[in-house]
mmCIF file of C-alpha atoms in Angstrom:
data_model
loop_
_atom_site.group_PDB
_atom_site.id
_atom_site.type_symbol
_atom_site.label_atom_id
_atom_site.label_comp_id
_atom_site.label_asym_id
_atom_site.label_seq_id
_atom_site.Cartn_x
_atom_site.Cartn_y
_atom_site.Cartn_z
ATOM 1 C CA UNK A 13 0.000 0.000 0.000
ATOM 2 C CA UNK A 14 1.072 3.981 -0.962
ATOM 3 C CA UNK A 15 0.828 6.270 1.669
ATOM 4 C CA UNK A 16 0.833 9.910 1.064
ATOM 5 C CA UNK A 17 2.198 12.635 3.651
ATOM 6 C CA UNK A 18 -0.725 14.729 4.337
ATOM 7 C CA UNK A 19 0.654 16.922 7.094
ATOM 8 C CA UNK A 20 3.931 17.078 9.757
ATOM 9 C CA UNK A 21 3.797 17.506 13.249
ATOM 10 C CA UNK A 22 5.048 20.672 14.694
ATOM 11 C CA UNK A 23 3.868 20.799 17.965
ATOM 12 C CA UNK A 24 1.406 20.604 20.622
ATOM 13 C CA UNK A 25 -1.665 22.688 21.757
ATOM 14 C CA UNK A 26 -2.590 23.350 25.567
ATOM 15 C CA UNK A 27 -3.102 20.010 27.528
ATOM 16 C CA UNK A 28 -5.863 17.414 25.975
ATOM 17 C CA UNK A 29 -3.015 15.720 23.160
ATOM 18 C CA UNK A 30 -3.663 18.487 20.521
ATOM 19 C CA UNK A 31 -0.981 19.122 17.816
ATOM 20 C CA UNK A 32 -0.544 21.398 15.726
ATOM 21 C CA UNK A 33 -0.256 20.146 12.471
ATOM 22 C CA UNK A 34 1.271 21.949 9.113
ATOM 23 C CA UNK A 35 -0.744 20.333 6.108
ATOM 24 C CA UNK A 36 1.195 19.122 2.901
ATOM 25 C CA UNK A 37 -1.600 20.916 0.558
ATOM 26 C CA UNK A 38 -2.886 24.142 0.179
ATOM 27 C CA UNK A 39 -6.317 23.044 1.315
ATOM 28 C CA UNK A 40 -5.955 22.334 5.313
ATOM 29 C CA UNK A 41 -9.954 21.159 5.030
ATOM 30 C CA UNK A 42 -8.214 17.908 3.708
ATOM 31 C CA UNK A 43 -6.830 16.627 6.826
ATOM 32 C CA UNK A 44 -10.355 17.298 8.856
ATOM 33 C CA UNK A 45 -12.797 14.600 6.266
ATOM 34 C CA UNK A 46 -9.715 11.873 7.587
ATOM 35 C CA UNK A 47 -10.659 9.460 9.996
ATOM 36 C CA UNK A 48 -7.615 7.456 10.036
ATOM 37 C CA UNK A 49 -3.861 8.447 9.383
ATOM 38 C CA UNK A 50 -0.865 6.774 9.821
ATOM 39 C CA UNK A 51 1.483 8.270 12.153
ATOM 40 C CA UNK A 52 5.431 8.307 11.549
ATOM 41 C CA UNK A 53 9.019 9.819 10.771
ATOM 42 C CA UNK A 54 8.737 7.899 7.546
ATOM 43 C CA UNK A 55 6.163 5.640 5.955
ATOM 44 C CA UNK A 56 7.370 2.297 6.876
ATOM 45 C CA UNK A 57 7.653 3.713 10.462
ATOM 46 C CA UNK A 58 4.271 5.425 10.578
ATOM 47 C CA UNK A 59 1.607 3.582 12.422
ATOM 48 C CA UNK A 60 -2.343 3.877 12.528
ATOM 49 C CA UNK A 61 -3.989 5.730 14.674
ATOM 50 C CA UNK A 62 -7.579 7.141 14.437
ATOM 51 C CA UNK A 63 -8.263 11.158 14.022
ATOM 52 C CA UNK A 64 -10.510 12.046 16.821
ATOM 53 C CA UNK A 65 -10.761 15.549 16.118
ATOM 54 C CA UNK A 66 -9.516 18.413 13.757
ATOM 55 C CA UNK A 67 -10.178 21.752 14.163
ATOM 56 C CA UNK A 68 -9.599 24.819 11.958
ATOM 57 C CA UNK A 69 -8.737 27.926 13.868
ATOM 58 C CA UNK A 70 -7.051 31.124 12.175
ATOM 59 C CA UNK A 71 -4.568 29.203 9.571
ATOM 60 C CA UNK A 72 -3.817 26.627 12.052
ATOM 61 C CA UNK A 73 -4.415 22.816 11.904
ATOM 62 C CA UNK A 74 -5.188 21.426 15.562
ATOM 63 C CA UNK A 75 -5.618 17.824 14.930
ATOM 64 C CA UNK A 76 -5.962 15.377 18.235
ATOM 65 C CA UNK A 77 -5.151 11.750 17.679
ATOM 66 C CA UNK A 78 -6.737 8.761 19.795
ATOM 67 C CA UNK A 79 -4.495 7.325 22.304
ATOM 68 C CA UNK A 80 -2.682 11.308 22.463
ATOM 69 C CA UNK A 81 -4.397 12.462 25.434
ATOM 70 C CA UNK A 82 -2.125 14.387 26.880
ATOM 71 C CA UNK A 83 0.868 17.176 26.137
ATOM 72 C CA UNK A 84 3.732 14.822 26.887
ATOM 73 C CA UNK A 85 2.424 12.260 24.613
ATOM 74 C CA UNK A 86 1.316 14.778 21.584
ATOM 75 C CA UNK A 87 5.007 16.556 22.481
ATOM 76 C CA UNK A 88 6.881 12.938 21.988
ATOM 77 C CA UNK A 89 4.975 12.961 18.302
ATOM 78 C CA UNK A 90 6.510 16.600 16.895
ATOM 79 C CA UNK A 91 8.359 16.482 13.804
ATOM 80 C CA UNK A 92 6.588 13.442 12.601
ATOM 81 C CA UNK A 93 4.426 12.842 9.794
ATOM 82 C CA UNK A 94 1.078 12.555 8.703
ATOM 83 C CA UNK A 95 0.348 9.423 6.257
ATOM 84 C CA UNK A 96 -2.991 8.789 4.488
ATOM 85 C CA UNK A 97 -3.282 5.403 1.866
ATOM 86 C CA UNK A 98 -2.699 6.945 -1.643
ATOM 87 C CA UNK A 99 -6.011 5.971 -2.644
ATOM 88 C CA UNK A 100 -8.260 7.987 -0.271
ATOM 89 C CA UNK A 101 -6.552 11.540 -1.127
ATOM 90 C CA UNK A 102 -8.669 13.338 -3.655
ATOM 91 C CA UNK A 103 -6.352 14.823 -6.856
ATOM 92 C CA UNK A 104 -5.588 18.139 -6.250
ATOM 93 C CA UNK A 105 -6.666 21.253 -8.575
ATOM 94 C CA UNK A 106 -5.628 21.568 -12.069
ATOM 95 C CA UNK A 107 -2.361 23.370 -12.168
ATOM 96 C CA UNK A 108 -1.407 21.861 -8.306
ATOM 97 C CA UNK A 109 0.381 18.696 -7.653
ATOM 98 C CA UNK A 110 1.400 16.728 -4.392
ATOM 99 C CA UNK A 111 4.723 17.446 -3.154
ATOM 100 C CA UNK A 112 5.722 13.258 -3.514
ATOM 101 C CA UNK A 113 4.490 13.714 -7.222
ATOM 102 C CA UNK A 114 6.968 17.002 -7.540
ATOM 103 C CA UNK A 115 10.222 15.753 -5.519
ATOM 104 C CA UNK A 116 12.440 14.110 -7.935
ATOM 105 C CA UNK A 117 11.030 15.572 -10.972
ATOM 106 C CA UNK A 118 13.673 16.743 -13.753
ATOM 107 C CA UNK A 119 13.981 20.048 -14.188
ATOM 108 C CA UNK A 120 14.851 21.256 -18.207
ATOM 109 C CA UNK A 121 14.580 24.937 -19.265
ATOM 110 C CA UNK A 122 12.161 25.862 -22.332
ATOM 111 C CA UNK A 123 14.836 25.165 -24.764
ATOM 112 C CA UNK A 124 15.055 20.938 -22.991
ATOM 113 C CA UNK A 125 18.387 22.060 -21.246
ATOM 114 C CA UNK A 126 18.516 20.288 -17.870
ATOM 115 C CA UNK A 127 18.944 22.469 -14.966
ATOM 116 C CA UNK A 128 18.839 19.732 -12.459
ATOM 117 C CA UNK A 129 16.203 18.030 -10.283
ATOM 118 C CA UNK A 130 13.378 19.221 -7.727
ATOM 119 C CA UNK A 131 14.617 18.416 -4.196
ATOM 120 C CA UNK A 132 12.129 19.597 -1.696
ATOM 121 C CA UNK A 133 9.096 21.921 -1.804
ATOM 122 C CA UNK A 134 8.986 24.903 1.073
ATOM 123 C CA UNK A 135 5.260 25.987 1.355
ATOM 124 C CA UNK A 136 4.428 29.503 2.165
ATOM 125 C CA UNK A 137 1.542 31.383 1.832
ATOM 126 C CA UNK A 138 1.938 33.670 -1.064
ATOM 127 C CA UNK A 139 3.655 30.376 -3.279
ATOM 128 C CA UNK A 140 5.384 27.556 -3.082
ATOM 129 C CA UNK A 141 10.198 27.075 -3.787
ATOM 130 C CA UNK A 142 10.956 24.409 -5.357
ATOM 131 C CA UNK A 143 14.757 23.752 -4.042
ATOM 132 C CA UNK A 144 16.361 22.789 -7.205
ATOM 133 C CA UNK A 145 19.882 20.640 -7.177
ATOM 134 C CA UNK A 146 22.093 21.379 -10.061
ATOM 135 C CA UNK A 147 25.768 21.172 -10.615
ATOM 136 C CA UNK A 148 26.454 23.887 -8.907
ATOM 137 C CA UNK A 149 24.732 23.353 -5.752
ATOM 138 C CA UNK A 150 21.017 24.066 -5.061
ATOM 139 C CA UNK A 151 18.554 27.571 -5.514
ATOM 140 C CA UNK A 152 15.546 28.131 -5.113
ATOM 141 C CA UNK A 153 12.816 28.519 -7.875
ATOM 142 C CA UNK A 154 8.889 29.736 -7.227
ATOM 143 C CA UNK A 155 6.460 27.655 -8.178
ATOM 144 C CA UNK A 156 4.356 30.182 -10.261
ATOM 145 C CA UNK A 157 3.130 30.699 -13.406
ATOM 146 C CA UNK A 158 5.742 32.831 -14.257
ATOM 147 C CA UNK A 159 8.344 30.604 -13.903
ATOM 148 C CA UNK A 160 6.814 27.197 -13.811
ATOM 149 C CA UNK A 161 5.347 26.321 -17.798
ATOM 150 C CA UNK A 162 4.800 22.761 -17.538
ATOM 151 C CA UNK A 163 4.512 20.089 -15.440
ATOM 152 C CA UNK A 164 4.707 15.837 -17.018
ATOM 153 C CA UNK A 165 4.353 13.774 -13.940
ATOM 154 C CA UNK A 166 4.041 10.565 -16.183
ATOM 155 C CA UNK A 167 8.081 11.656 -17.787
ATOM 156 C CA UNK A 168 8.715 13.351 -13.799
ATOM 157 C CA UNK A 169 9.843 16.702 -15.787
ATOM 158 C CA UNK A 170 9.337 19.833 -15.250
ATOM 159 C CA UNK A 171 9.875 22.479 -17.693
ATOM 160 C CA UNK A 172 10.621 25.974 -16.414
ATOM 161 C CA UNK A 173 11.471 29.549 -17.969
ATOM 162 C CA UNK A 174 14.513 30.749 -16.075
ATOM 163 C CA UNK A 175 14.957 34.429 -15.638
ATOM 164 C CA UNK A 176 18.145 36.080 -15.870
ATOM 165 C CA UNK A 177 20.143 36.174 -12.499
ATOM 166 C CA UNK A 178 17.339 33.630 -10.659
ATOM 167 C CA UNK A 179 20.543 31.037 -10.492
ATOM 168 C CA UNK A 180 23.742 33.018 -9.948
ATOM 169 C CA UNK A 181 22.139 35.565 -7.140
ATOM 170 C CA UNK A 182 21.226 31.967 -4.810
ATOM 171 C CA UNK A 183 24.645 30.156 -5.998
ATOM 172 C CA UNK A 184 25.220 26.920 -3.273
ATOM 173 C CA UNK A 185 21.730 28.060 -2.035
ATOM 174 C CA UNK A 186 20.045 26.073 1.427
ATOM 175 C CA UNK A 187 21.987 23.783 2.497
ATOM 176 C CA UNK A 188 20.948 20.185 2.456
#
């Protein structure tokens, strides 16, 4: 069975086993229609547990978990990762893709010159970076319009229009 990472631990909220959870999509309603996840720092270490409650509050994901009834157990559970089976996640919009579906896609420019391959995806509200590996170390690249012209998850490329001085300015860029 696939499991996709809905959501990552990262941290707790007052004294009941609440956690604060940071979803993986753009739409945090997601995570409250679940009534199962699997629990873990990676998917063959993440475990089953049933959702007992999610609430919404002011951007934040509070999400308590059944057998997490308390702040030392929800604390012992930060930094780990939401799981749902592949099959129960509904596709995303047109023109947004899962951040499994975009990590180790190929990354050409528009004239099919490879600039190197998508290494993690930093969400933030006004748009997603793509952290980009190339030769020269890794940059960051916004995952707009702008920038992003098409996505082929079925040949894992993406191709990209790269503006002048987008490479050189974040040279060696995060380090991984």
């Amino acid at each position: 069975m696939k499991l996709v990472m809905t959501g990552k631990i990262t941290g707790f909220f007052g004294l009941k086993g609440y956690m604060k959870v940071q979803p993986a999509s753009s739409d945090p309603e997601r995570l409250a229609s679940l009534d199962e996840v699997r629990v873990g720092v990676n998917e063959s270490a993440a475990v089953a547990m049933a959702v007992e409650d999610v609430i919404l509050r002011q951007g934040a994901v509070l999400v308590k978990l059944q057998g997490v009834d308390d702040r030392t157990a929800a604390e012992r559970l930060r930094n780990a990762y939401l799981f749902v089976e592949e099959q129960k996640v509904p596709a995303p919009p047109d023109g947004e893709y899962f951040v499994h579906d975009i990590v180790g896609c190929e990354v050409r420019d528009t004239e099919g010159a490879l600039i190197g391959t998508i290494e993690d995806v930093q969400k933030y509200p006004a748009q997603d970076l793509w952290t980009i590996r190339s030769g020269e170390g890794t940059f960051l690249l916004p995952a707009v319009k702008e920038f992003v012209k098409k996505v082929d998850l079925k040949k894992r490329t993406v191709t990209v229009r790269m503006m002048e001085g987008l490479r050189e300015e974040q040279k060696g860029g995060p380090k991984t």
